[in-house]
XYZ file of C-alpha atoms in Angstrom:
404
model
C 92.617 123.102 117.338
C 90.455 123.031 114.230
C 89.259 119.414 114.473
C 85.616 120.479 114.752
C 85.762 122.676 111.650
C 84.953 121.537 108.133
C 87.634 121.939 105.472
C 85.801 125.000 104.148
C 85.740 126.546 107.615
C 89.453 125.887 107.976
C 90.055 127.646 104.663
C 88.195 130.669 106.034
C 90.101 130.455 109.336
C 93.523 130.444 107.650
C 92.444 133.055 105.112
C 91.566 135.456 107.895
C 94.813 134.634 109.689
C 96.651 135.635 106.491
C 94.671 138.885 106.286
C 93.462 137.837 102.854
C 90.133 138.758 101.299
C 87.885 136.270 99.550
C 88.516 138.116 96.291
C 92.280 137.626 96.561
C 92.144 133.936 97.546
C 89.555 133.130 94.877
C 91.758 134.790 92.278
C 94.818 132.837 93.390
C 93.052 129.496 92.883
C 91.232 130.495 89.703
C 87.748 130.448 91.225
C 84.949 132.934 91.708
C 84.211 134.719 94.970
C 80.785 133.046 94.983
C 82.453 129.597 94.775
C 84.806 130.375 97.650
C 82.016 131.816 99.781
C 79.954 128.658 99.287
C 82.960 126.469 100.130
C 83.708 128.395 103.318
C 80.050 128.242 104.391
C 79.599 124.506 103.722
C 77.252 125.025 100.804
C 79.782 123.370 98.501
C 81.772 120.269 99.400
C 85.556 120.424 99.198
C 86.017 116.725 98.499
C 88.790 116.718 95.862
C 92.362 116.798 97.078
C 93.571 118.636 93.973
C 91.294 121.553 94.864
C 92.164 121.440 98.568
C 95.882 121.395 97.711
C 95.528 124.503 95.540
C 93.891 126.305 98.463
C 96.617 125.123 100.841
C 99.315 126.395 98.481
C 97.635 129.790 98.149
C 97.333 130.074 101.939
C 100.934 128.884 102.461
C 99.862 126.043 104.751
C 100.272 122.297 104.447
C 97.651 119.979 103.023
C 97.399 118.454 106.493
C 96.493 121.847 107.979
C 93.313 121.934 105.905
C 92.565 118.238 106.481
C 93.117 118.515 110.268
C 95.907 115.965 110.195
C 97.506 114.290 112.011
C 94.710 112.900 114.142
C 95.147 112.039 117.796
C 95.423 108.270 118.108
C 93.033 106.978 120.749
C 94.365 104.792 123.545
C 92.987 101.275 123.296
C 93.790 97.990 125.017
C 95.891 97.128 121.946
C 97.777 100.417 121.797
C 98.418 101.114 125.464
C 99.291 104.718 126.321
C 102.442 104.930 124.198
C 101.520 105.435 120.566
C 102.955 107.729 117.891
C 105.466 109.501 120.199
C 107.122 106.162 120.989
C 107.407 105.338 117.290
C 108.722 108.838 116.608
C 111.442 108.284 119.216
C 112.409 104.998 117.580
C 112.636 106.586 114.123
C 114.722 109.481 115.465
C 117.170 107.398 117.532
C 120.445 108.410 115.904
C 122.371 105.675 117.742
C 120.759 103.093 115.490
C 121.315 104.876 112.177
C 124.972 104.347 111.391
C 127.955 102.294 112.540
C 130.254 105.270 111.885
C 129.831 106.570 115.436
C 131.140 103.352 116.907
C 128.018 102.716 118.978
C 128.050 98.994 119.849
C 125.112 96.821 118.842
C 122.869 96.229 121.833
C 122.170 92.547 122.429
C 122.195 89.476 120.252
C 120.403 89.642 116.903
C 116.957 88.122 116.757
C 116.782 84.907 114.702
C 115.579 85.799 111.241
C 112.621 83.414 111.364
C 111.443 85.073 114.578
C 111.959 88.529 113.085
C 109.968 87.496 110.005
C 107.073 86.511 112.284
C 107.169 89.880 114.031
C 107.208 91.802 110.749
C 104.340 89.690 109.446
C 102.313 90.405 112.595
C 102.716 94.164 112.124
C 101.849 94.121 108.434
C 98.845 91.878 109.079
C 97.706 94.334 111.763
C 97.964 97.203 109.278
C 95.765 95.379 106.776
C 93.310 94.601 109.570
C 93.235 98.350 110.387
C 94.578 97.685 113.902
C 96.749 100.778 113.995
C 97.088 100.871 117.767
C 98.516 97.361 117.865
C 100.892 98.069 114.978
C 102.097 101.337 116.471
C 102.753 99.697 119.823
C 104.742 96.846 118.305
C 106.714 98.776 115.709
C 109.377 100.392 117.960
C 110.462 96.982 119.239
C 110.342 95.303 115.831
C 112.275 98.191 114.312
C 114.990 97.943 116.972
C 115.311 94.189 116.381
C 115.445 94.623 112.604
C 118.154 97.306 112.834
C 120.312 95.084 115.052
C 119.816 92.157 112.684
C 120.798 94.214 109.641
C 123.988 95.341 111.398
C 124.905 91.961 112.868
C 124.360 89.320 110.194
C 126.661 88.744 107.240
C 126.292 87.549 103.659
C 122.928 86.206 102.547
C 121.524 86.541 106.065
C 122.355 90.260 106.049
C 120.474 90.680 102.780
C 117.456 88.936 104.257
C 117.722 91.061 107.406
C 117.778 94.212 105.278
C 114.691 93.027 103.424
C 112.915 92.584 106.760
C 114.162 95.974 107.919
C 112.793 97.547 104.724
C 109.382 95.950 105.260
C 109.388 97.110 108.891
C 110.014 100.665 107.758
C 107.282 100.236 105.152
C 104.772 99.133 107.760
C 105.703 102.169 109.868
C 105.258 104.459 106.856
C 101.853 102.980 106.031
C 100.499 103.219 109.584
C 101.865 106.739 110.092
C 100.402 107.801 106.768
C 96.984 106.506 107.789
C 96.928 108.675 110.916
C 98.232 111.736 109.086
C 101.803 111.753 110.416
C 103.109 112.377 106.909
C 106.537 113.750 107.853
C 107.328 110.724 109.990
C 105.943 108.456 107.271
C 108.349 110.040 104.791
C 111.314 109.368 107.097
C 110.272 105.733 107.448
C 109.719 105.230 103.707
C 113.014 106.895 102.804
C 114.980 104.711 105.218
C 113.074 101.667 104.072
C 114.073 102.301 100.484
C 117.722 102.453 101.551
C 117.423 99.141 103.373
C 115.610 97.592 100.397
C 118.488 98.446 98.099
C 120.855 96.714 100.526
C 118.681 93.591 100.381
C 119.215 92.980 96.680
C 115.527 91.993 96.432
C 113.873 93.771 93.494
C 110.347 93.075 94.724
C 111.103 94.560 98.140
C 112.662 97.594 96.465
C 109.548 97.990 94.319
C 107.403 97.752 97.431
C 109.329 100.607 99.033
C 109.012 102.698 95.872
C 105.273 102.339 96.412
C 105.608 103.573 100.000
C 107.556 106.627 98.884
C 104.875 107.319 96.268
C 102.194 107.133 98.967
C 104.140 109.611 101.093
C 104.400 112.014 98.166
C 100.639 111.674 97.707
C 99.999 112.354 101.381
C 101.997 115.578 101.291
C 100.278 116.832 98.161
C 103.243 116.316 95.831
C 101.100 114.706 93.170
C 103.261 115.449 90.127
C 106.348 114.134 91.903
C 104.462 110.917 92.753
C 103.499 110.446 89.106
C 107.115 110.938 88.055
C 108.368 108.491 90.688
C 105.940 105.799 89.542
C 107.088 106.231 85.953
C 110.761 106.039 86.912
C 110.234 103.083 89.252
C 108.266 101.225 86.582
C 111.149 101.682 84.145
C 113.462 100.203 86.770
C 111.181 97.234 87.440
C 109.959 96.500 83.901
C 112.843 94.173 82.908
C 111.727 91.814 85.685
C 108.376 91.182 83.987
C 109.901 88.576 81.685
C 109.832 85.849 84.316
C 107.884 87.685 86.999
C 106.808 85.897 90.160
C 103.314 86.555 91.604
C 104.989 88.754 94.247
C 106.745 90.832 91.602
C 103.604 91.191 89.477
C 101.643 92.318 92.521
C 104.223 94.946 93.444
C 104.440 96.161 89.848
C 100.675 96.451 89.458
C 100.139 98.112 92.829
C 102.752 100.726 91.966
C 100.596 101.793 89.013
C 97.512 101.932 91.231
C 99.338 104.418 93.438
C 100.332 106.339 90.338
C 96.751 106.426 89.080
C 95.650 108.191 92.278
C 98.501 110.684 91.966
C 97.578 111.391 88.339
C 93.905 111.837 89.265
C 94.835 114.373 91.934
C 96.864 116.181 89.281
C 93.810 116.202 86.972
C 95.810 114.202 84.432
C 93.173 111.966 82.858
C 95.380 110.470 80.166
C 97.959 109.286 82.706
C 95.180 107.883 84.901
C 93.986 105.777 81.963
C 97.548 104.714 81.116
C 98.409 103.680 84.668
C 95.128 101.832 85.217
C 95.680 99.959 81.952
C 99.166 98.896 83.127
C 97.743 97.760 86.471
C 94.914 95.906 84.739
C 97.368 94.053 82.515
C 99.385 92.972 85.552
C 96.189 91.860 87.307
C 95.153 89.801 84.276
C 98.576 88.196 84.180
C 98.301 87.418 87.894
C 94.885 85.923 87.176
C 93.089 86.429 90.473
C 92.846 88.511 93.614
C 95.729 87.806 95.969
C 97.656 89.414 98.788
C 101.272 88.826 97.857
C 103.575 91.023 99.935
C 100.506 92.648 101.512
C 99.402 94.301 98.264
C 95.798 93.032 98.095
C 96.431 93.188 94.358
C 94.246 91.736 91.669
C 91.293 92.605 89.434
C 89.151 93.806 92.338
C 91.740 96.279 93.570
C 92.048 97.649 90.043
C 88.257 98.094 89.948
C 88.379 99.875 93.305
C 90.899 102.323 91.914
C 88.727 102.998 88.875
C 86.102 104.231 91.316
C 88.577 106.187 93.454
C 90.209 107.925 90.505
C 86.818 108.797 89.023
C 85.862 110.466 92.295
C 89.165 112.367 92.468
C 88.558 113.619 88.922
C 85.078 114.786 89.883
C 83.280 112.071 87.919
C 80.967 111.223 90.791
C 78.300 109.668 88.575
C 80.785 107.029 87.430
C 81.798 106.368 91.041
C 78.136 106.045 92.096
C 77.383 103.606 89.280
C 80.487 101.415 89.632
C 81.298 101.561 93.330
C 78.369 99.654 94.878
C 78.732 96.866 92.276
C 82.210 95.837 93.435
C 82.351 92.855 95.779
C 85.215 93.534 98.193
C 84.442 90.706 100.632
C 87.599 88.766 99.769
C 89.937 91.716 100.330
C 91.713 92.750 103.550
C 89.826 95.029 105.915
C 91.892 98.104 105.034
C 90.968 97.885 101.326
C 87.281 97.169 101.993
C 87.029 100.086 104.397
C 88.769 102.531 102.076
C 86.399 101.565 99.251
C 83.346 102.121 101.419
C 84.567 105.612 102.296
C 85.093 106.370 98.611
C 81.605 105.173 97.668
C 80.154 107.204 100.546
C 81.815 110.326 99.123
C 80.199 109.737 95.721
C 76.784 108.997 97.230
C 76.983 112.121 99.381
C 77.806 114.221 96.309
C 74.501 112.959 94.849
C 72.624 113.891 98.049
C 72.105 110.248 98.974
C 73.164 110.931 102.539
C 71.347 107.994 104.127
C 73.029 105.550 101.759
C 76.384 107.227 102.337
C 75.916 107.064 106.096
C 75.162 103.352 105.836
C 78.440 102.830 103.975
C 80.431 104.661 106.657
C 78.701 102.790 109.485
C 79.460 99.474 107.788
C 83.096 100.504 107.379
C 83.242 101.551 111.033
C 81.976 98.128 112.090
C 84.983 96.608 110.301
C 87.660 99.180 111.091
C 86.814 101.890 113.653
C 90.411 103.128 113.856
C 90.676 103.569 110.103
C 87.368 105.402 109.766
C 88.205 107.759 112.607
C 91.628 108.589 111.199
C 90.552 109.197 107.592
C 89.969 112.861 106.789
C 87.247 112.060 104.248
C 85.102 110.114 106.708
C 85.423 112.887 109.300
C 84.659 115.579 106.733
C 81.599 113.783 105.386
C 80.077 113.183 108.799
C 80.771 116.718 110.002
C 79.252 118.259 106.879
C 76.166 116.038 107.206
C 75.619 117.149 110.805
C 76.165 120.822 109.933
C 73.842 120.815 106.916
C 71.113 118.502 108.206
C 67.660 120.069 108.255
C 66.147 119.396 111.619
C 67.630 117.027 114.163
C 70.163 114.496 112.784
C 69.387 110.839 113.376
C 70.831 109.095 116.440
C 72.973 106.978 114.092
C 74.510 110.108 112.571
C 75.069 111.962 115.835
C 76.490 108.837 117.453
C 78.960 108.413 114.610
C 79.939 112.081 114.788
C 80.598 111.701 118.503
C 82.740 108.596 118.006
C 84.750 110.385 115.314
C 85.208 113.368 117.678
C 84.048 115.878 115.070
C 81.314 117.472 117.218
């Protein structure tokens, strides 16, 4: 309903619905009435999630309510006309959750090599920002993985549970990208349970990361920081003879934690977590994509920019962001970095440069750009605040993002 409103306009909309004056809301979030008035009238950008979360809490709404999430997933040739609702049905199919009800397994289990290929296809699609394809495939892959985990025995059952965990992780990541945070939490939680049944520490660490992402998406920043600390304590003994996969999972966990700490305005923890991630990246020695982490020195550099922006240090983000060469990284990482740099450029009134960054990202990953709240918010605010007639490039982008 509020897709065509900026975040500031949504704040005003919910404030009026609550019968709350600007004076009261400003007091609840520790700001001045002048600040709130500017935010509601698009004269001040609400581009930090820590600030948006404080407003959501004061208004007793979810973070997603102010971000206009979830977004409607467009039908494409890859998605067909069964998208998130079909995946929701698969996640909420109680018949597949437990053997206690005596529901017989339907069909023969898929060979594990074939299941591995299917899981790989979905995770590759996620990193290529092909959310429609991933969403269409996931219900079938999830059903196959559940049957396999219930049917195989011994070592094969452990491997099946590892594949089931990674299937749930892929569902959590895709659902998180389109703003379906409650469904993403269900998927991540179940994935962590399956990971523990696999006996694979790296897979378990990977699912800890998914849970941390879900906590971030729902605005539970302090809880995400705590989870990363606890998970790191659990994983740390494995560093002695760590494989590249384990190092990548360990380092990426701290990158997630650095974003959570930044959104909690905890600068010291941001520095600590980035230092841990940097050490793991140095030990790994190069950029890689073990277990779909895209982890390495470049990803650490990307997070230095992202955390600086979350902390309000836009000058640092403007100086560092454009210098990072992301060409070797998966599409999802490259696109997310472009959006982050665009935010920093926009904060410095370099709208044309910021627009160029978003257009480049859209050329790589149109589904990701359309589903990211920050891209939508930037473009909508540019159109609203533009003096004169916006350029055809800007209005065309706004139309494709469905924000005007």
